[in-house]
Amino acid sequence: MILRINGGKKLCGSVAVHGAKNSVLPIMAASILAEGESVIHNCPDLTDVDVSINILTYLGCKVKRSGDTVYIDSTAMNHSDIPDALMREMRSSVVFLGAILARTGEAVLTYPGGCELGPRPIDLHLMALRVLGADIEEIGGKIICKVRKLEGGRIELPIASVGATENAMLMASRCPGKTVIANAAREPEIEDLQNYLQKLGVGIHGAGTAIITVEGAGEKKIVEHTIIPDRIVASTYALAVASAGGRAEINNVEPRHFATVIDVLKEAGCDIETAGDRLKIACGKHLKAVRPIMTCPYPGFPTDAQPPLMAASLKFEGTTVFVENIFENRYRHVGELRRMGADIRTEGRVAVICGRKTLHGASVEATDLRGGAALAVAALGAEGESRISGLKHIDRGYEKLEKALSELGADAARTE
Ligand code: EPZ
C-alpha cells in the first residue's frame, strides 16, 4: 500500500483529532493494576494499540473493542512474560514491565522495538524499578526481573525520560510507603496516566511538575477513563495547512498541550484562533522562517513535531535552523525530503533548511512514524503527485491519515 498525495492545492476543511497514542499505551499497561475492568474511551485505532491489545490478551486479560472504546478486564491475568515478537513491535511494550512487576512480582521481557531514532536504552527504566525493590538480570537478551520486596523509594532520574517516569509510576502504584520520582518527565501524557491511576485509588500527585509522589494502594476497581487528544497529531494537521496554505478547523484539541507549535506557526505568519477544544488556522502564501527550533522535553518544543515542522518550513521564506536535542538520529526524513527538491543540510544534531525552493511530488519512503508524517506534510505543499511507501510506520500513530487529510480538503488516497 502507498499513500498518494496530489499536492500544490490549498486546504479547506475540518478534522477531529483522535486520542493520544502516547497516553493510551501506558494506560493500557496500567489496566493490569486494576485487577478488574477498565473502560477506555477516545482510544485511537492504531497498530501500536493493536500490539498493546495483543500483549494484554497474551497476559490473560480479556479485551474487547467497540468503536473508540476499549474494555479491558485484567482479573484473570496469568502470565508475567511478554514474547520477544510482541516486544519488538513497539517501544511502549517496555512500560508493561513496571505494571507486570507490581501485579505479579516477576517479569521476563526482551528489549523493545520502536522507531529507529538512534540508541534508545532502557537503563533508567531498570534503575527506577530496582529502587522499588526489583532484582534485574540481563541474560542473553532477556530481562529477568524478580521483586525482593515492593517498597517505595526515591528515584532521581538523570534525564526526564517519559518511559522511565511511566514505569516508575506504574510500579510505585503498588509499593507500600512513599515513592518520590525526581526530575520526572512533565508531558501531558504523564498527567493522563496519573489521572487514570488516581481513579484506581493510587495516591499519586505532582504529574506535570518535576516531582511526582506516589503512595501505593491495592484496590480493585472498575475504572472509566477518556484519553486526552493527541497533541502531535493536532500539530501535524496544523502544519499540513501551513505547508499547503488554506484554512481549516481542527477539533478535539487541547491547545495548551501544543502551545509551542502554535507559537511557531504564529511566528511564521499563520492566523490561529483557539476556543475551547477547537483551533482555527488560516495560512497565506507568504510564511516566513522562524527562530531556531530546539527540541526539548515538555514544555519545550516536542521532538515528535520536529519532522512535520521541518517539512512545513520548506515553504517558509528564509532559513530555519533545527537542533534535535532528544534523539541522536531523528533526521532520517531529510534524504526523502530532498527527493522532493528540499534544500536541507545536516551536521550532527543540527539541520539548516533553506525555504521556498520549488517542491515537486516524488516517490518517497517513510522510515519512522513522524518522519512519515513529515513526508505527507511536504507532499501537500509540493506540485504534483507524491507516492509515500512505508505506511506501517505512519499507521502506528495516525489513524487513517489519508481520510483526515481528505477531510482537510487534500487530494489524498491509500492505494495499492
Ligand atoms: C516517548 O518515548 C515517546 N513515546 C516518544 O514518542 C517521544 O519522542 C519521546 O518520549 C520524547 O518525548 C511514547 O510515549 C510511547 P524518553 P520514550 O525515554 O519514553 C534517553 C512518537 O513519535 N533515555 O523520554 O522512549 C533516550 O535515549 C514517539 O510518538 C536513556 O538514555 O522517550 C532519549 O535520548 C517516538 N535511558 C531521551 O532519554 C533510558 O532508560 C528521552 O527518551 C530512557 C531514555
mmCIF file of C-alpha atoms in Angstrom, residues 31-411:
data_model
loop_
_atom_site.group_PDB
_atom_site.id
_atom_site.type_symbol
_atom_site.label_atom_id
_atom_site.label_comp_id
_atom_site.label_asym_id
_atom_site.label_seq_id
_atom_site.Cartn_x
_atom_site.Cartn_y
_atom_site.Cartn_z
ATOM 1 C CA SER A 31 -5.051 -1.531 33.337
ATOM 2 C CA ILE A 32 -3.254 -4.622 34.651
ATOM 3 C CA LEU A 33 -3.185 -2.939 38.059
ATOM 4 C CA ALA A 34 -6.974 -2.593 38.144
ATOM 5 C CA GLU A 35 -7.389 -6.369 38.613
ATOM 6 C CA GLY A 36 -10.822 -5.648 37.184
ATOM 7 C CA GLU A 37 -12.441 -3.785 34.319
ATOM 8 C CA SER A 38 -11.155 -0.620 32.670
ATOM 9 C CA VAL A 39 -13.276 1.176 30.114
ATOM 10 C CA ILE A 40 -11.095 3.428 27.991
ATOM 11 C CA HIS A 41 -12.757 5.980 25.715
ATOM 12 C CA ASN A 42 -11.260 8.014 22.854
ATOM 13 C CA CYS A 43 -8.908 5.143 22.109
ATOM 14 C CA PRO A 44 -7.355 5.637 18.658
ATOM 15 C CA ASP A 45 -7.349 2.886 16.054
ATOM 16 C CA LEU A 46 -3.586 2.476 15.656
ATOM 17 C CA THR A 47 -1.365 -0.522 15.101
ATOM 18 C CA ASP A 48 0.515 0.264 18.344
ATOM 19 C CA VAL A 49 -2.827 -0.036 20.166
ATOM 20 C CA ASP A 50 -3.361 -3.402 18.434
ATOM 21 C CA VAL A 51 0.030 -4.522 19.764
ATOM 22 C CA SER A 52 -0.985 -3.474 23.289
ATOM 23 C CA ILE A 53 -4.225 -5.419 22.917
ATOM 24 C CA ASN A 54 -2.209 -8.458 21.809
ATOM 25 C CA ILE A 55 0.108 -8.123 24.810
ATOM 26 C CA LEU A 56 -2.822 -7.804 27.235
ATOM 27 C CA THR A 57 -4.530 -10.816 25.638
ATOM 28 C CA TYR A 58 -1.319 -12.857 25.897
ATOM 29 C CA LEU A 59 -1.067 -11.894 29.578
ATOM 30 C CA GLY A 60 -4.526 -13.406 30.130
ATOM 31 C CA CYS A 61 -6.663 -10.238 30.124
ATOM 32 C CA LYS A 62 -9.953 -10.062 28.250
ATOM 33 C CA VAL A 63 -10.000 -7.192 25.770
ATOM 34 C CA LYS A 64 -12.870 -6.016 23.626
ATOM 35 C CA ARG A 65 -13.040 -3.034 21.341
ATOM 36 C CA SER A 66 -16.195 -1.227 20.238
ATOM 37 C CA GLY A 67 -15.646 1.916 18.166
ATOM 38 C CA ASP A 68 -13.231 4.078 20.062
ATOM 39 C CA THR A 69 -13.902 2.386 23.404
ATOM 40 C CA VAL A 70 -11.740 -0.451 24.667
ATOM 41 C CA TYR A 71 -12.841 -2.689 27.531
ATOM 42 C CA ILE A 72 -10.044 -4.446 29.401
ATOM 43 C CA ASP A 73 -10.734 -6.978 32.130
ATOM 44 C CA SER A 74 -7.454 -7.842 33.811
ATOM 45 C CA THR A 75 -8.953 -10.040 36.566
ATOM 46 C CA ALA A 76 -7.672 -13.324 35.099
ATOM 47 C CA MET A 77 -4.146 -12.210 34.163
ATOM 48 C CA ASN A 78 -1.994 -15.347 34.322
ATOM 49 C CA HIS A 79 1.328 -14.578 32.572
ATOM 50 C CA SER A 80 4.202 -12.383 33.629
ATOM 51 C CA ASP A 81 6.308 -12.596 30.477
ATOM 52 C CA ILE A 82 5.968 -10.963 27.052
ATOM 53 C CA PRO A 83 7.126 -12.901 23.974
ATOM 54 C CA ASP A 84 10.009 -11.400 22.009
ATOM 55 C CA ALA A 85 7.887 -10.977 18.848
ATOM 56 C CA LEU A 86 5.457 -8.681 20.712
ATOM 57 C CA MET A 87 8.258 -6.808 22.483
ATOM 58 C CA ARG A 88 9.909 -5.988 19.169
ATOM 59 C CA GLU A 89 6.768 -4.483 17.680
ATOM 60 C CA MET A 90 6.922 -1.219 19.626
ATOM 61 C CA ARG A 91 8.923 0.737 22.161
ATOM 62 C CA SER A 92 5.980 1.063 24.555
ATOM 63 C CA SER A 93 5.947 -2.664 25.228
ATOM 64 C CA VAL A 94 8.568 -1.817 27.893
ATOM 65 C CA VAL A 95 6.041 0.128 30.019
ATOM 66 C CA PHE A 96 4.337 -3.173 30.740
ATOM 67 C CA LEU A 97 7.385 -4.067 32.846
ATOM 68 C CA GLY A 98 6.546 -1.842 35.837
ATOM 69 C CA ALA A 99 2.897 -2.879 35.737
ATOM 70 C CA ILE A 100 3.599 -6.623 35.493
ATOM 71 C CA LEU A 101 6.149 -6.449 38.328
ATOM 72 C CA ALA A 102 3.702 -4.565 40.529
ATOM 73 C CA ARG A 103 0.959 -7.077 39.858
ATOM 74 C CA THR A 104 2.837 -10.405 39.863
ATOM 75 C CA GLY A 105 6.233 -9.751 41.491
ATOM 76 C CA GLU A 106 8.123 -11.122 38.480
ATOM 77 C CA ALA A 107 8.563 -10.433 34.778
ATOM 78 C CA VAL A 108 10.550 -11.733 31.817
ATOM 79 C CA LEU A 109 10.826 -9.449 28.791
ATOM 80 C CA THR A 110 13.233 -8.812 25.935
ATOM 81 C CA TYR A 111 14.374 -5.454 24.555
ATOM 82 C CA PRO A 112 11.634 -3.327 22.973
ATOM 83 C CA GLY A 113 11.465 -2.297 19.311
ATOM 84 C CA GLY A 114 10.016 1.005 18.070
ATOM 85 C CA CYS A 115 11.117 3.816 15.798
ATOM 86 C CA GLU A 116 14.819 3.869 14.871
ATOM 87 C CA LEU A 117 15.806 7.250 16.238
ATOM 88 C CA GLY A 118 19.312 6.366 17.429
ATOM 89 C CA PRO A 119 20.144 4.412 20.596
ATOM 90 C CA ARG A 120 17.122 4.099 22.890
ATOM 91 C CA PRO A 121 18.430 2.454 26.058
ATOM 92 C CA ILE A 122 16.197 1.389 28.960
ATOM 93 C CA ASP A 123 18.804 1.741 31.715
ATOM 94 C CA LEU A 124 16.768 4.430 33.512
ATOM 95 C CA HIS A 125 13.647 2.256 33.488
ATOM 96 C CA LEU A 126 15.602 -0.571 35.109
ATOM 97 C CA MET A 127 17.283 1.776 37.617
ATOM 98 C CA ALA A 128 13.876 3.063 38.746
ATOM 99 C CA LEU A 129 12.436 -0.438 39.140
ATOM 100 C CA ARG A 130 15.497 -1.529 41.151
ATOM 101 C CA VAL A 131 14.911 1.338 43.590
ATOM 102 C CA LEU A 132 11.395 -0.023 44.134
ATOM 103 C CA GLY A 133 12.632 -3.490 45.012
ATOM 104 C CA ALA A 134 13.237 -5.380 41.739
ATOM 105 C CA ASP A 135 16.252 -7.634 41.198
ATOM 106 C CA ILE A 136 17.018 -7.480 37.494
ATOM 107 C CA GLU A 137 19.361 -9.655 35.466
ATOM 108 C CA GLU A 138 20.002 -9.266 31.762
ATOM 109 C CA ILE A 139 20.878 -12.657 30.290
ATOM 110 C CA GLY A 140 21.085 -13.497 26.579
ATOM 111 C CA GLY A 141 18.857 -10.587 25.522
ATOM 112 C CA LYS A 142 16.307 -11.395 28.228
ATOM 113 C CA ILE A 143 15.461 -9.062 31.079
ATOM 114 C CA ILE A 144 14.642 -11.253 34.055
ATOM 115 C CA CYS A 145 13.075 -9.443 36.991
ATOM 116 C CA LYS A 146 12.004 -10.596 40.420
ATOM 117 C CA VAL A 147 10.712 -8.442 43.211
ATOM 118 C CA ARG A 148 12.516 -8.899 46.537
ATOM 119 C CA LYS A 149 10.024 -6.742 48.341
ATOM 120 C CA LEU A 150 7.873 -3.982 46.890
ATOM 121 C CA GLU A 151 8.964 -0.838 48.641
ATOM 122 C CA GLY A 152 8.554 2.869 47.928
ATOM 123 C CA GLY A 153 11.774 4.839 47.446
ATOM 124 C CA ARG A 154 13.370 7.937 45.968
ATOM 125 C CA ILE A 155 14.119 7.797 42.236
ATOM 126 C CA GLU A 156 16.353 10.504 40.796
ATOM 127 C CA LEU A 157 16.160 10.451 37.015
ATOM 128 C CA PRO A 158 19.268 11.968 35.384
ATOM 129 C CA ILE A 159 17.184 12.566 32.222
ATOM 130 C CA ALA A 160 13.453 13.377 32.368
ATOM 131 C CA SER A 161 12.618 10.196 30.436
ATOM 132 C CA VAL A 162 8.942 9.765 29.585
ATOM 133 C CA GLY A 163 9.019 5.954 29.566
ATOM 134 C CA ALA A 164 11.135 5.645 32.737
ATOM 135 C CA THR A 165 8.804 8.052 34.569
ATOM 136 C CA GLU A 166 5.800 5.967 33.485
ATOM 137 C CA ASN A 167 7.390 2.665 34.506
ATOM 138 C CA ALA A 168 8.282 4.126 37.905
ATOM 139 C CA MET A 169 4.715 5.448 38.384
ATOM 140 C CA LEU A 170 3.253 2.060 37.476
ATOM 141 C CA MET A 171 5.407 0.006 39.814
ATOM 142 C CA ALA A 172 5.196 2.563 42.629
ATOM 143 C CA SER A 173 1.394 2.383 42.418
ATOM 144 C CA ARG A 174 1.528 -0.936 44.262
ATOM 145 C CA CYS A 175 4.518 -0.229 46.527
ATOM 146 C CA PRO A 176 3.828 0.263 50.226
ATOM 147 C CA GLY A 177 5.204 3.557 51.512
ATOM 148 C CA LYS A 178 6.010 6.705 49.624
ATOM 149 C CA THR A 179 7.824 6.966 46.299
ATOM 150 C CA VAL A 180 9.293 10.201 45.022
ATOM 151 C CA ILE A 181 10.213 10.499 41.341
ATOM 152 C CA ALA A 182 12.563 13.463 40.946
ATOM 153 C CA ASN A 183 13.260 15.074 37.565
ATOM 154 C CA ALA A 184 10.145 13.334 36.275
ATOM 155 C CA ALA A 185 9.001 13.919 32.697
ATOM 156 C CA ARG A 186 6.262 16.581 32.584
ATOM 157 C CA GLU A 187 4.483 15.629 29.351
ATOM 158 C CA PRO A 188 0.655 15.841 29.283
ATOM 159 C CA GLU A 189 0.584 12.068 28.763
ATOM 160 C CA ILE A 190 2.169 11.650 32.215
ATOM 161 C CA GLU A 191 -0.709 13.656 33.698
ATOM 162 C CA ASP A 192 -3.206 11.488 31.847
ATOM 163 C CA LEU A 193 -1.597 8.368 33.332
ATOM 164 C CA GLN A 194 -1.732 9.972 36.786
ATOM 165 C CA ASN A 195 -5.448 10.715 36.324
ATOM 166 C CA TYR A 196 -6.114 7.086 35.432
ATOM 167 C CA LEU A 197 -4.062 5.816 38.408
ATOM 168 C CA GLN A 198 -5.919 8.168 40.763
ATOM 169 C CA LYS A 199 -9.159 6.573 39.601
ATOM 170 C CA LEU A 200 -7.639 3.236 40.677
ATOM 171 C CA GLY A 201 -7.238 4.676 44.158
ATOM 172 C CA VAL A 202 -3.497 5.340 43.962
ATOM 173 C CA GLY A 203 -2.334 8.384 45.952
ATOM 174 C CA ILE A 204 -0.338 9.919 43.143
ATOM 175 C CA HIS A 205 0.318 13.629 42.741
ATOM 176 C CA GLY A 206 2.610 16.076 41.020
ATOM 177 C CA ALA A 207 2.397 14.926 37.383
ATOM 178 C CA GLY A 208 3.070 17.916 35.160
ATOM 179 C CA THR A 209 5.814 19.042 37.555
ATOM 180 C CA ALA A 210 9.302 17.613 38.026
ATOM 181 C CA ILE A 211 8.406 15.845 41.296
ATOM 182 C CA ILE A 212 5.833 13.067 41.371
ATOM 183 C CA THR A 213 4.900 11.418 44.652
ATOM 184 C CA VAL A 214 3.179 8.069 44.843
ATOM 185 C CA GLU A 215 1.556 6.353 47.805
ATOM 186 C CA GLY A 216 0.800 2.872 46.553
ATOM 187 C CA ALA A 217 -2.591 1.281 47.116
ATOM 188 C CA GLY A 218 -4.082 -2.081 46.271
ATOM 189 C CA GLU A 219 -7.731 -1.526 45.487
ATOM 190 C CA LYS A 220 -9.611 -3.398 42.785
ATOM 191 C CA LYS A 221 -11.829 -1.117 40.777
ATOM 192 C CA ILE A 222 -13.913 -0.630 37.711
ATOM 193 C CA VAL A 223 -12.435 2.414 36.061
ATOM 194 C CA GLU A 224 -13.621 4.579 33.225
ATOM 195 C CA HIS A 225 -11.253 6.986 31.530
ATOM 196 C CA THR A 226 -11.161 9.197 28.436
ATOM 197 C CA ILE A 227 -7.815 9.620 26.696
ATOM 198 C CA ILE A 228 -6.585 13.180 26.015
ATOM 199 C CA PRO A 229 -6.371 14.388 22.392
ATOM 200 C CA ASP A 230 -3.137 13.664 20.549
ATOM 201 C CA ARG A 231 -1.104 16.874 20.552
ATOM 202 C CA ILE A 232 1.316 15.638 17.899
ATOM 203 C CA VAL A 233 -1.483 14.632 15.530
ATOM 204 C CA ALA A 234 -3.087 18.061 16.097
ATOM 205 C CA SER A 235 0.280 19.708 15.380
ATOM 206 C CA THR A 236 0.697 17.640 12.207
ATOM 207 C CA TYR A 237 -2.706 18.711 10.848
ATOM 208 C CA ALA A 238 -1.930 22.374 11.563
ATOM 209 C CA LEU A 239 1.474 22.007 9.891
ATOM 210 C CA ALA A 240 -0.205 20.377 6.885
ATOM 211 C CA VAL A 241 -2.272 23.559 6.459
ATOM 212 C CA ALA A 242 0.882 25.686 6.806
ATOM 213 C CA SER A 243 2.591 23.633 4.104
ATOM 214 C CA ALA A 244 -0.277 23.685 1.598
ATOM 215 C CA GLY A 245 -1.823 27.034 2.542
ATOM 216 C CA GLY A 246 -5.538 27.487 3.144
ATOM 217 C CA ARG A 247 -7.757 27.427 6.204
ATOM 218 C CA ALA A 248 -9.064 24.710 8.468
ATOM 219 C CA GLU A 249 -10.762 23.929 11.718
ATOM 220 C CA ILE A 250 -9.118 21.316 13.892
ATOM 221 C CA ASN A 251 -11.425 19.884 16.546
ATOM 222 C CA ASN A 252 -10.950 17.861 19.723
ATOM 223 C CA VAL A 253 -7.675 19.528 20.626
ATOM 224 C CA GLU A 254 -6.154 20.765 23.873
ATOM 225 C CA PRO A 255 -4.307 23.866 22.580
ATOM 226 C CA ARG A 256 -2.176 24.351 25.695
ATOM 227 C CA HIS A 257 -0.621 20.905 25.093
ATOM 228 C CA PHE A 258 0.970 22.107 21.845
ATOM 229 C CA ALA A 259 1.332 25.793 22.610
ATOM 230 C CA THR A 260 4.969 25.782 21.431
ATOM 231 C CA VAL A 261 3.924 24.519 17.993
ATOM 232 C CA ILE A 262 1.100 27.072 17.801
ATOM 233 C CA ASP A 263 3.558 29.855 18.727
ATOM 234 C CA VAL A 264 5.947 28.804 15.951
ATOM 235 C CA LEU A 265 3.129 28.765 13.392
ATOM 236 C CA LYS A 266 2.047 32.242 14.509
ATOM 237 C CA GLU A 267 5.641 33.453 14.230
ATOM 238 C CA ALA A 268 5.725 32.119 10.662
ATOM 239 C CA GLY A 269 2.649 34.215 9.860
ATOM 240 C CA CYS A 270 -0.312 31.830 10.246
ATOM 241 C CA ASP A 271 -3.510 33.199 11.776
ATOM 242 C CA ILE A 272 -4.533 30.928 14.621
ATOM 243 C CA GLU A 273 -7.508 31.219 16.931
ATOM 244 C CA THR A 274 -8.363 28.790 19.676
ATOM 245 C CA ALA A 275 -11.615 28.442 21.587
ATOM 246 C CA GLY A 276 -12.291 25.530 23.913
ATOM 247 C CA ASP A 277 -11.274 22.342 22.120
ATOM 248 C CA ARG A 278 -11.150 23.990 18.675
ATOM 249 C CA LEU A 279 -8.366 25.543 16.674
ATOM 250 C CA LYS A 280 -8.877 27.607 13.544
ATOM 251 C CA ILE A 281 -5.895 28.160 11.292
ATOM 252 C CA ALA A 282 -5.510 30.236 8.159
ATOM 253 C CA CYS A 283 -2.232 30.405 6.246
ATOM 254 C CA GLY A 284 -1.431 32.596 3.252
ATOM 255 C CA LYS A 285 1.300 32.015 0.699
ATOM 256 C CA HIS A 286 3.978 34.089 2.353
ATOM 257 C CA LEU A 287 5.075 32.451 5.544
ATOM 258 C CA LYS A 288 8.485 33.361 6.865
ATOM 259 C CA ALA A 289 11.315 31.450 8.505
ATOM 260 C CA VAL A 290 11.208 31.223 12.296
ATOM 261 C CA ARG A 291 13.771 31.465 15.071
ATOM 262 C CA PRO A 292 15.866 28.302 15.666
ATOM 263 C CA ILE A 293 13.837 25.318 16.827
ATOM 264 C CA MET A 294 15.452 23.416 19.691
ATOM 265 C CA THR A 295 13.626 20.252 20.671
ATOM 266 C CA CYS A 296 13.364 19.818 24.453
ATOM 267 C CA PRO A 297 11.387 17.823 26.986
ATOM 268 C CA TYR A 298 7.901 19.235 27.664
ATOM 269 C CA PRO A 299 7.061 22.115 27.942
ATOM 270 C CA GLY A 300 9.751 22.753 25.306
ATOM 271 C CA PHE A 301 9.297 22.167 21.591
ATOM 272 C CA PRO A 302 8.415 18.471 21.125
ATOM 273 C CA THR A 303 10.846 16.256 19.243
ATOM 274 C CA ASP A 304 7.839 14.436 17.756
ATOM 275 C CA ALA A 305 6.732 17.626 15.968
ATOM 276 C CA GLN A 306 10.217 18.366 14.608
ATOM 277 C CA PRO A 307 9.909 16.305 11.373
ATOM 278 C CA PRO A 308 6.491 17.676 10.314
ATOM 279 C CA LEU A 309 7.562 21.243 11.203
ATOM 280 C CA MET A 310 10.715 20.780 9.137
ATOM 281 C CA ALA A 311 8.513 19.719 6.200
ATOM 282 C CA ALA A 312 6.301 22.813 6.618
ATOM 283 C CA SER A 313 9.357 25.087 6.963
ATOM 284 C CA LEU A 314 10.358 24.119 3.419
ATOM 285 C CA LYS A 315 7.674 26.639 2.404
ATOM 286 C CA PHE A 316 8.905 29.397 4.724
ATOM 287 C CA GLU A 317 10.787 32.350 3.178
ATOM 288 C CA GLY A 318 14.336 32.290 4.574
ATOM 289 C CA THR A 319 16.431 29.891 6.603
ATOM 290 C CA THR A 320 15.156 27.843 9.549
ATOM 291 C CA VAL A 321 17.578 26.029 11.846
ATOM 292 C CA PHE A 322 16.664 22.928 13.859
ATOM 293 C CA VAL A 323 18.590 21.435 16.779
ATOM 294 C CA GLU A 324 17.388 17.966 17.760
ATOM 295 C CA ASN A 325 18.291 17.540 21.428
ATOM 296 C CA ILE A 326 16.321 14.406 22.349
ATOM 297 C CA PHE A 327 17.271 11.735 19.822
ATOM 298 C CA GLU A 328 20.588 11.250 18.033
ATOM 299 C CA ASN A 329 19.172 10.131 14.738
ATOM 300 C CA ARG A 330 15.902 11.882 14.024
ATOM 301 C CA TYR A 331 16.680 13.275 10.582
ATOM 302 C CA ARG A 332 16.001 10.175 8.516
ATOM 303 C CA HIS A 333 13.231 12.010 6.656
ATOM 304 C CA VAL A 334 15.753 14.551 5.327
ATOM 305 C CA GLY A 335 17.026 12.343 2.484
ATOM 306 C CA GLU A 336 13.440 11.682 1.379
ATOM 307 C CA LEU A 337 12.510 15.392 1.559
ATOM 308 C CA ARG A 338 15.495 16.127 -0.686
ATOM 309 C CA ARG A 339 13.910 13.884 -3.325
ATOM 310 C CA MET A 340 11.096 16.440 -3.438
ATOM 311 C CA GLY A 341 13.583 19.244 -4.063
ATOM 312 C CA ALA A 342 14.187 20.325 -0.454
ATOM 313 C CA ASP A 343 17.369 22.248 0.338
ATOM 314 C CA ILE A 344 18.412 20.854 3.738
ATOM 315 C CA ARG A 345 21.881 20.465 5.197
ATOM 316 C CA THR A 346 22.520 18.477 8.361
ATOM 317 C CA GLU A 347 25.520 18.298 10.630
ATOM 318 C CA GLY A 348 25.096 16.068 13.679
ATOM 319 C CA ARG A 349 22.072 17.308 15.593
ATOM 320 C CA VAL A 350 21.679 20.487 13.520
ATOM 321 C CA ALA A 351 19.640 20.864 10.333
ATOM 322 C CA VAL A 352 19.532 24.013 8.208
ATOM 323 C CA ILE A 353 16.527 24.449 5.943
ATOM 324 C CA CYS A 354 16.638 26.892 3.093
ATOM 325 C CA GLY A 355 12.964 27.534 2.416
ATOM 326 C CA ARG A 356 10.766 28.310 -0.587
ATOM 327 C CA LYS A 357 12.599 26.175 -3.136
ATOM 328 C CA THR A 358 10.010 24.700 -5.504
ATOM 329 C CA LEU A 359 8.987 21.298 -4.235
ATOM 330 C CA HIS A 360 7.834 18.593 -6.624
ATOM 331 C CA GLY A 361 5.996 15.354 -5.932
ATOM 332 C CA ALA A 362 8.188 12.241 -5.684
ATOM 333 C CA SER A 363 8.163 8.602 -4.621
ATOM 334 C CA VAL A 364 9.411 8.587 -1.041
ATOM 335 C CA GLU A 365 9.590 6.127 1.820
ATOM 336 C CA ALA A 366 8.582 6.626 5.453
ATOM 337 C CA THR A 367 11.250 5.137 7.693
ATOM 338 C CA ASP A 368 9.744 6.135 11.038
ATOM 339 C CA LEU A 369 6.434 7.447 12.352
ATOM 340 C CA ARG A 370 6.886 11.232 12.494
ATOM 341 C CA GLY A 371 9.317 11.193 9.566
ATOM 342 C CA GLY A 372 6.473 9.588 7.591
ATOM 343 C CA ALA A 373 4.089 12.340 8.683
ATOM 344 C CA ALA A 374 6.683 14.877 7.528
ATOM 345 C CA LEU A 375 6.623 13.363 4.039
ATOM 346 C CA ALA A 376 2.832 13.770 3.894
ATOM 347 C CA VAL A 377 3.108 17.404 5.063
ATOM 348 C CA ALA A 378 5.761 18.141 2.411
ATOM 349 C CA ALA A 379 3.771 16.331 -0.286
ATOM 350 C CA LEU A 380 0.773 18.600 0.351
ATOM 351 C CA GLY A 381 2.943 21.630 -0.392
ATOM 352 C CA ALA A 382 4.671 20.075 -3.415
ATOM 353 C CA GLU A 383 3.487 20.400 -7.016
ATOM 354 C CA GLY A 384 2.224 17.120 -8.498
ATOM 355 C CA GLU A 385 1.868 13.606 -7.186
ATOM 356 C CA SER A 386 3.818 12.047 -4.325
ATOM 357 C CA ARG A 387 3.732 8.367 -3.500
ATOM 358 C CA ILE A 388 4.635 7.574 0.093
ATOM 359 C CA SER A 389 5.514 3.989 0.982
ATOM 360 C CA GLY A 390 6.344 2.536 4.407
ATOM 361 C CA LEU A 391 2.836 3.237 5.708
ATOM 362 C CA LYS A 392 3.244 0.731 8.533
ATOM 363 C CA HIS A 393 5.258 3.390 10.340
ATOM 364 C CA ILE A 394 2.595 6.076 9.861
ATOM 365 C CA ASP A 395 -0.213 3.703 10.929
ATOM 366 C CA ARG A 396 1.451 3.295 14.326
ATOM 367 C CA GLY A 397 0.494 6.828 15.286
ATOM 368 C CA TYR A 398 -2.021 8.331 12.820
ATOM 369 C CA GLU A 399 -5.482 6.863 12.452
ATOM 370 C CA LYS A 400 -6.334 6.743 8.713
ATOM 371 C CA LEU A 401 -4.136 9.694 7.803
ATOM 372 C CA GLU A 402 -5.444 9.752 4.215
ATOM 373 C CA LYS A 403 -9.007 10.206 5.499
ATOM 374 C CA ALA A 404 -8.010 13.027 7.865
ATOM 375 C CA LEU A 405 -6.118 14.819 5.092
ATOM 376 C CA SER A 406 -9.092 14.402 2.734
ATOM 377 C CA GLU A 407 -11.330 15.971 5.380
ATOM 378 C CA LEU A 408 -8.915 18.890 5.343
ATOM 379 C CA GLY A 409 -9.535 19.148 1.601
ATOM 380 C CA ALA A 410 -6.437 17.337 0.335
ATOM 381 C CA ASP A 411 -6.354 15.025 -2.673
#
